[in-house]
Amino acid sequence: MDPALELAATAVLVVAALSVGRSAIRRHRRNRAIREDVRQFREDLERSNPPGPPLTEEEVGAFDHAVTALALPAVELRPVPGEPVAAAGSRLGGPAWLPASEEWPVGRGGRPQEFVAQIDFADLPTTPDFPASGLLQVFVGRDDLFGCDFEDPSASDFTLAWRETVAGEGRLVPPPPLDADRDCSPWQDDSVRETGIALRGTPVVQQAPWGDWRVGALWEGWLNRPNFPALEQALDERPDTPGQCHHVGGHAVFTQQDFRSAERHGDYDRCCCG
């Protein structure tokens, strides 16, 4: 091999090895930081939840009363397969109605956002604190968190489009194609993404779920009491606890943990569309 080419190849290998080494060091530091955070969390949890006697009937009763006071009105949204999809009406996915003067919403980096749902309030049972008419459209980012910024929710990559009416000049626009190399979509069923599925609303009263930060504040310090698991089970089995169902109003249900607290975003107390 030509000495110059051999030198160049060696240099490339050295650079590649350094790059791999730096990546490994960064991963090691991140993993070490995660382990330290977990260790600190466990220590703080044990310190704030010392062992104690079984919960008394009075404590359980006070907890149940306080949780009941957090109940909120809501409208559960159930899919209606086969119902025609139109510009109006509540639904998941499908083409989005846009006024003639608007283009499809774009988010970070100029990437098209995903159309998730639209809520037609004129089509739903009247709910306190929500409008009686108008159409709300929800678009989210195409990253792996669908635009969520848990540190600063107001900086999330999303669009809420409010339409007083869908009458007048406008058109139904199909969702833009996904880039298979970098786009993520919340849809597992392409047919729902492309054609949509109608939703029908039913009025309900929702109890705050176990993961709600206000419920957590009520049982703080009880984790190591002998009959504590029964308290969690009793709340989960209440018929008014929100389950896996789309809804307007009521309480948000989190897959991991509630990002709110008394000091931070505690005033986010209504679920717009869950």
PDB file of N, CA and C in Angstrom, residues 167-226:
ATOM      1  N   ALA A 167     -67.628  25.751   8.508  1.00  0.00           N
ATOM      2  CA  ALA A 167     -68.353  26.226   7.335  1.00  0.00           C
ATOM      3  C   ALA A 167     -67.460  27.209   6.575  1.00  0.00           C
ATOM      4  N   GLY A 168     -67.786  27.482   5.350  1.00  0.00           N
ATOM      5  CA  GLY A 168     -66.998  28.410   4.552  1.00  0.00           C
ATOM      6  C   GLY A 168     -65.949  27.701   3.734  1.00  0.00           C
ATOM      7  N   GLU A 169     -65.014  28.501   3.199  1.00  0.00           N
ATOM      8  CA  GLU A 169     -64.008  27.945   2.301  1.00  0.00           C
ATOM      9  C   GLU A 169     -62.966  27.156   3.090  1.00  0.00           C
ATOM     10  N   GLY A 170     -62.793  25.929   2.697  1.00  0.00           N
ATOM     11  CA  GLY A 170     -61.829  25.054   3.350  1.00  0.00           C
ATOM     12  C   GLY A 170     -61.829  23.706   2.660  1.00  0.00           C
ATOM     13  N   ARG A 171     -60.937  22.814   3.143  1.00  0.00           N
ATOM     14  CA  ARG A 171     -60.849  21.497   2.513  1.00  0.00           C
ATOM     15  C   ARG A 171     -60.280  20.502   3.506  1.00  0.00           C
ATOM     16  N   LEU A 172     -60.592  19.219   3.277  1.00  0.00           N
ATOM     17  CA  LEU A 172     -60.009  18.145   4.057  1.00  0.00           C
ATOM     18  C   LEU A 172     -58.664  17.771   3.443  1.00  0.00           C
ATOM     19  N   VAL A 173     -57.595  17.846   4.271  1.00  0.00           N
ATOM     20  CA  VAL A 173     -56.239  17.600   3.777  1.00  0.00           C
ATOM     21  C   VAL A 173     -55.716  16.298   4.391  1.00  0.00           C
ATOM     22  N   PRO A 174     -55.287  15.332   3.584  1.00  0.00           N
ATOM     23  CA  PRO A 174     -54.754  14.077   4.130  1.00  0.00           C
ATOM     24  C   PRO A 174     -53.423  14.312   4.847  1.00  0.00           C
ATOM     25  N   PRO A 175     -53.077  13.475   5.814  1.00  0.00           N
ATOM     26  CA  PRO A 175     -51.812  13.654   6.539  1.00  0.00           C
ATOM     27  C   PRO A 175     -50.614  13.483   5.617  1.00  0.00           C
ATOM     28  N   PRO A 176     -49.591  14.350   5.725  1.00  0.00           N
ATOM     29  CA  PRO A 176     -48.387  14.212   4.896  1.00  0.00           C
ATOM     30  C   PRO A 176     -47.676  12.892   5.173  1.00  0.00           C
ATOM     31  N   PRO A 177     -46.971  12.360   4.188  1.00  0.00           N
ATOM     32  CA  PRO A 177     -46.251  11.085   4.374  1.00  0.00           C
ATOM     33  C   PRO A 177     -45.212  11.187   5.492  1.00  0.00           C
ATOM     34  N   LEU A 178     -44.947  10.058   6.131  1.00  0.00           N
ATOM     35  CA  LEU A 178     -43.928   9.984   7.173  1.00  0.00           C
ATOM     36  C   LEU A 178     -42.568   9.695   6.554  1.00  0.00           C
ATOM     37  N   ASP A 179     -41.510  10.276   7.156  1.00  0.00           N
ATOM     38  CA  ASP A 179     -40.139   9.956   6.784  1.00  0.00           C
ATOM     39  C   ASP A 179     -39.716   8.754   7.634  1.00  0.00           C
ATOM     40  N   ALA A 180     -39.567   7.605   7.009  1.00  0.00           N
ATOM     41  CA  ALA A 180     -39.293   6.369   7.749  1.00  0.00           C
ATOM     42  C   ALA A 180     -37.992   6.429   8.536  1.00  0.00           C
ATOM     43  N   ASP A 181     -37.052   7.295   8.147  1.00  0.00           N
ATOM     44  CA  ASP A 181     -35.747   7.347   8.791  1.00  0.00           C
ATOM     45  C   ASP A 181     -35.736   8.195  10.063  1.00  0.00           C
ATOM     46  N   ARG A 182     -36.689   9.125  10.192  1.00  0.00           N
ATOM     47  CA  ARG A 182     -36.599  10.003  11.357  1.00  0.00           C
ATOM     48  C   ARG A 182     -37.939  10.332  12.024  1.00  0.00           C
ATOM     49  N   ASP A 183     -39.059  10.034  11.376  1.00  0.00           N
ATOM     50  CA  ASP A 183     -40.355  10.407  11.937  1.00  0.00           C
ATOM     51  C   ASP A 183     -40.937   9.299  12.810  1.00  0.00           C
ATOM     52  N   CYS A 184     -41.596   9.706  13.884  1.00  0.00           N
ATOM     53  CA  CYS A 184     -42.352   8.794  14.740  1.00  0.00           C
ATOM     54  C   CYS A 184     -43.817   9.224  14.703  1.00  0.00           C
ATOM     55  N   SER A 185     -44.701   8.255  14.795  1.00  0.00           N
ATOM     56  CA  SER A 185     -46.128   8.548  14.774  1.00  0.00           C
ATOM     57  C   SER A 185     -46.816   7.791  15.897  1.00  0.00           C
ATOM     58  N   PRO A 186     -47.816   8.399  16.543  1.00  0.00           N
ATOM     59  CA  PRO A 186     -48.548   7.683  17.591  1.00  0.00           C
ATOM     60  C   PRO A 186     -49.463   6.606  17.053  1.00  0.00           C
ATOM     61  N   TRP A 187     -49.622   6.550  15.729  1.00  0.00           N
ATOM     62  CA  TRP A 187     -50.564   5.600  15.151  1.00  0.00           C
ATOM     63  C   TRP A 187     -49.907   4.250  14.899  1.00  0.00           C
ATOM     64  N   GLN A 188     -50.529   3.187  15.403  1.00  0.00           N
ATOM     65  CA  GLN A 188     -50.101   1.824  15.107  1.00  0.00           C
ATOM     66  C   GLN A 188     -50.919   1.237  13.961  1.00  0.00           C
ATOM     67  N   ASP A 189     -52.056   1.856  13.698  1.00  0.00           N
ATOM     68  CA  ASP A 189     -52.935   1.416  12.622  1.00  0.00           C
ATOM     69  C   ASP A 189     -52.940   2.496  11.541  1.00  0.00           C
ATOM     70  N   ASP A 190     -52.323   2.203  10.408  1.00  0.00           N
ATOM     71  CA  ASP A 190     -52.232   3.208   9.342  1.00  0.00           C
ATOM     72  C   ASP A 190     -53.603   3.632   8.828  1.00  0.00           C
ATOM     73  N   SER A 191     -54.583   2.738   8.884  1.00  0.00           N
ATOM     74  CA  SER A 191     -55.906   3.089   8.360  1.00  0.00           C
ATOM     75  C   SER A 191     -56.556   4.178   9.196  1.00  0.00           C
ATOM     76  N   VAL A 192     -56.324   4.159  10.530  1.00  0.00           N
ATOM     77  CA  VAL A 192     -56.865   5.221  11.384  1.00  0.00           C
ATOM     78  C   VAL A 192     -56.162   6.528  11.075  1.00  0.00           C
ATOM     79  N   ARG A 193     -54.850   6.469  10.891  1.00  0.00           N
ATOM     80  CA  ARG A 193     -54.099   7.677  10.571  1.00  0.00           C
ATOM     81  C   ARG A 193     -54.586   8.302   9.270  1.00  0.00           C
ATOM     82  N   GLU A 194     -54.882   7.481   8.298  1.00  0.00           N
ATOM     83  CA  GLU A 194     -55.208   7.998   6.970  1.00  0.00           C
ATOM     84  C   GLU A 194     -56.686   8.345   6.795  1.00  0.00           C
ATOM     85  N   THR A 195     -57.577   7.522   7.373  1.00  0.00           N
ATOM     86  CA  THR A 195     -59.014   7.749   7.147  1.00  0.00           C
ATOM     87  C   THR A 195     -59.745   8.255   8.379  1.00  0.00           C
ATOM     88  N   GLY A 196     -59.200   8.026   9.583  1.00  0.00           N
ATOM     89  CA  GLY A 196     -59.830   8.497  10.807  1.00  0.00           C
ATOM     90  C   GLY A 196     -60.896   7.555  11.336  1.00  0.00           C
ATOM     91  N   ILE A 197     -61.276   7.781  12.592  1.00  0.00           N
ATOM     92  CA  ILE A 197     -62.345   7.002  13.209  1.00  0.00           C
ATOM     93  C   ILE A 197     -63.148   7.932  14.114  1.00  0.00           C
ATOM     94  N   ALA A 198     -64.461   7.894  13.972  1.00  0.00           N
ATOM     95  CA  ALA A 198     -65.336   8.804  14.712  1.00  0.00           C
ATOM     96  C   ALA A 198     -65.375   8.448  16.194  1.00  0.00           C
ATOM     97  N   LEU A 199     -65.670   9.465  17.031  1.00  0.00           N
ATOM     98  CA  LEU A 199     -65.775   9.294  18.472  1.00  0.00           C
ATOM     99  C   LEU A 199     -67.150   9.764  18.940  1.00  0.00           C
ATOM    100  N   ARG A 200     -67.700   9.062  19.930  1.00  0.00           N
ATOM    101  CA  ARG A 200     -68.977   9.455  20.515  1.00  0.00           C
ATOM    102  C   ARG A 200     -68.782   9.676  22.010  1.00  0.00           C
ATOM    103  N   GLY A 201     -69.361  10.770  22.534  1.00  0.00           N
ATOM    104  CA  GLY A 201     -69.131  11.157  23.916  1.00  0.00           C
ATOM    105  C   GLY A 201     -70.238  10.763  24.873  1.00  0.00           C
ATOM    106  N   THR A 202     -69.824  10.383  26.103  1.00  0.00           N
ATOM    107  CA  THR A 202     -70.755  10.051  27.179  1.00  0.00           C
ATOM    108  C   THR A 202     -70.327  10.804  28.439  1.00  0.00           C
ATOM    109  N   PRO A 203     -71.251  11.525  29.102  1.00  0.00           N
ATOM    110  CA  PRO A 203     -70.865  12.266  30.313  1.00  0.00           C
ATOM    111  C   PRO A 203     -70.593  11.336  31.489  1.00  0.00           C
ATOM    112  N   VAL A 204     -69.535  11.629  32.242  1.00  0.00           N
ATOM    113  CA  VAL A 204     -69.167  10.840  33.415  1.00  0.00           C
ATOM    114  C   VAL A 204     -68.592  11.777  34.474  1.00  0.00           C
ATOM    115  N   VAL A 205     -68.346  11.235  35.662  1.00  0.00           N
ATOM    116  CA  VAL A 205     -67.595  11.930  36.709  1.00  0.00           C
ATOM    117  C   VAL A 205     -66.349  11.096  36.971  1.00  0.00           C
ATOM    118  N   GLN A 206     -65.189  11.729  36.880  1.00  0.00           N
ATOM    119  CA  GLN A 206     -63.921  11.001  37.037  1.00  0.00           C
ATOM    120  C   GLN A 206     -63.265  11.318  38.375  1.00  0.00           C
ATOM    121  N   GLN A 207     -62.831  10.254  39.041  1.00  0.00           N
ATOM    122  CA  GLN A 207     -62.046  10.404  40.253  1.00  0.00           C
ATOM    123  C   GLN A 207     -60.580  10.613  39.893  1.00  0.00           C
ATOM    124  N   ALA A 208     -59.846  11.341  40.709  1.00  0.00           N
ATOM    125  CA  ALA A 208     -58.413  11.515  40.478  1.00  0.00           C
ATOM    126  C   ALA A 208     -57.720  10.154  40.574  1.00  0.00           C
ATOM    127  N   PRO A 209     -56.857   9.800  39.606  1.00  0.00           N
ATOM    128  CA  PRO A 209     -56.175   8.499  39.644  1.00  0.00           C
ATOM    129  C   PRO A 209     -55.061   8.471  40.684  1.00  0.00           C
ATOM    130  N   TRP A 210     -54.567   7.281  40.958  1.00  0.00           N
ATOM    131  CA  TRP A 210     -53.512   7.108  41.956  1.00  0.00           C
ATOM    132  C   TRP A 210     -52.277   7.931  41.635  1.00  0.00           C
ATOM    133  N   GLY A 211     -51.938   8.076  40.352  1.00  0.00           N
ATOM    134  CA  GLY A 211     -50.721   8.785  39.986  1.00  0.00           C
ATOM    135  C   GLY A 211     -50.825  10.291  40.022  1.00  0.00           C
ATOM    136  N   ASP A 212     -51.999  10.844  40.311  1.00  0.00           N
ATOM    137  CA  ASP A 212     -52.165  12.294  40.388  1.00  0.00           C
ATOM    138  C   ASP A 212     -51.330  12.845  41.544  1.00  0.00           C
ATOM    139  N   TRP A 213     -50.649  13.971  41.315  1.00  0.00           N
ATOM    140  CA  TRP A 213     -49.742  14.508  42.335  1.00  0.00           C
ATOM    141  C   TRP A 213     -50.476  14.867  43.621  1.00  0.00           C
ATOM    142  N   ARG A 214     -51.750  15.269  43.507  1.00  0.00           N
ATOM    143  CA  ARG A 214     -52.509  15.641  44.706  1.00  0.00           C
ATOM    144  C   ARG A 214     -52.872  14.404  45.533  1.00  0.00           C
ATOM    145  N   VAL A 215     -53.122  13.276  44.861  1.00  0.00           N
ATOM    146  CA  VAL A 215     -53.358  12.030  45.589  1.00  0.00           C
ATOM    147  C   VAL A 215     -52.068  11.587  46.274  1.00  0.00           C
ATOM    148  N   GLY A 216     -50.933  11.723  45.569  1.00  0.00           N
ATOM    149  CA  GLY A 216     -49.652  11.375  46.175  1.00  0.00           C
ATOM    150  C   GLY A 216     -49.356  12.182  47.421  1.00  0.00           C
ATOM    151  N   ALA A 217     -49.761  13.469  47.407  1.00  0.00           N
ATOM    152  CA  ALA A 217     -49.531  14.312  48.583  1.00  0.00           C
ATOM    153  C   ALA A 217     -50.363  13.835  49.773  1.00  0.00           C
ATOM    154  N   LEU A 218     -51.511  13.196  49.505  1.00  0.00           N
ATOM    155  CA  LEU A 218     -52.365  12.719  50.593  1.00  0.00           C
ATOM    156  C   LEU A 218     -51.766  11.504  51.308  1.00  0.00           C
ATOM    157  N   TRP A 219     -51.103  10.620  50.536  1.00  0.00           N
ATOM    158  CA  TRP A 219     -50.536   9.417  51.191  1.00  0.00           C
ATOM    159  C   TRP A 219     -49.045   9.544  51.479  1.00  0.00           C
ATOM    160  N   GLU A 220     -48.474  10.696  51.270  1.00  0.00           N
ATOM    161  CA  GLU A 220     -47.041  10.874  51.533  1.00  0.00           C
ATOM    162  C   GLU A 220     -46.711  10.519  52.990  1.00  0.00           C
ATOM    163  N   GLY A 221     -45.701   9.683  53.164  1.00  0.00           N
ATOM    164  CA  GLY A 221     -45.292   9.243  54.492  1.00  0.00           C
ATOM    165  C   GLY A 221     -45.889   7.922  54.918  1.00  0.00           C
ATOM    166  N   TRP A 222     -46.806   7.364  54.105  1.00  0.00           N
ATOM    167  CA  TRP A 222     -47.490   6.125  54.490  1.00  0.00           C
ATOM    168  C   TRP A 222     -46.948   4.891  53.782  1.00  0.00           C
ATOM    169  N   LEU A 223     -46.004   5.029  52.911  1.00  0.00           N
ATOM    170  CA  LEU A 223     -45.603   3.944  52.028  1.00  0.00           C
ATOM    171  C   LEU A 223     -45.198   2.674  52.774  1.00  0.00           C
ATOM    172  N   ASN A 224     -44.602   2.810  53.942  1.00  0.00           N
ATOM    173  CA  ASN A 224     -44.138   1.639  54.687  1.00  0.00           C
ATOM    174  C   ASN A 224     -45.079   1.245  55.824  1.00  0.00           C
ATOM    175  N   ARG A 225     -46.330   1.706  55.745  1.00  0.00           N
ATOM    176  CA  ARG A 225     -47.334   1.226  56.703  1.00  0.00           C
ATOM    177  C   ARG A 225     -47.846  -0.134  56.214  1.00  0.00           C
ATOM    178  N   PRO A 226     -48.068  -1.118  57.095  1.00  0.00           N
ATOM    179  CA  PRO A 226     -48.341  -2.497  56.671  1.00  0.00           C
ATOM    180  C   PRO A 226     -49.503  -2.668  55.692  1.00  0.00           C
TER     181      PRO A 226
END
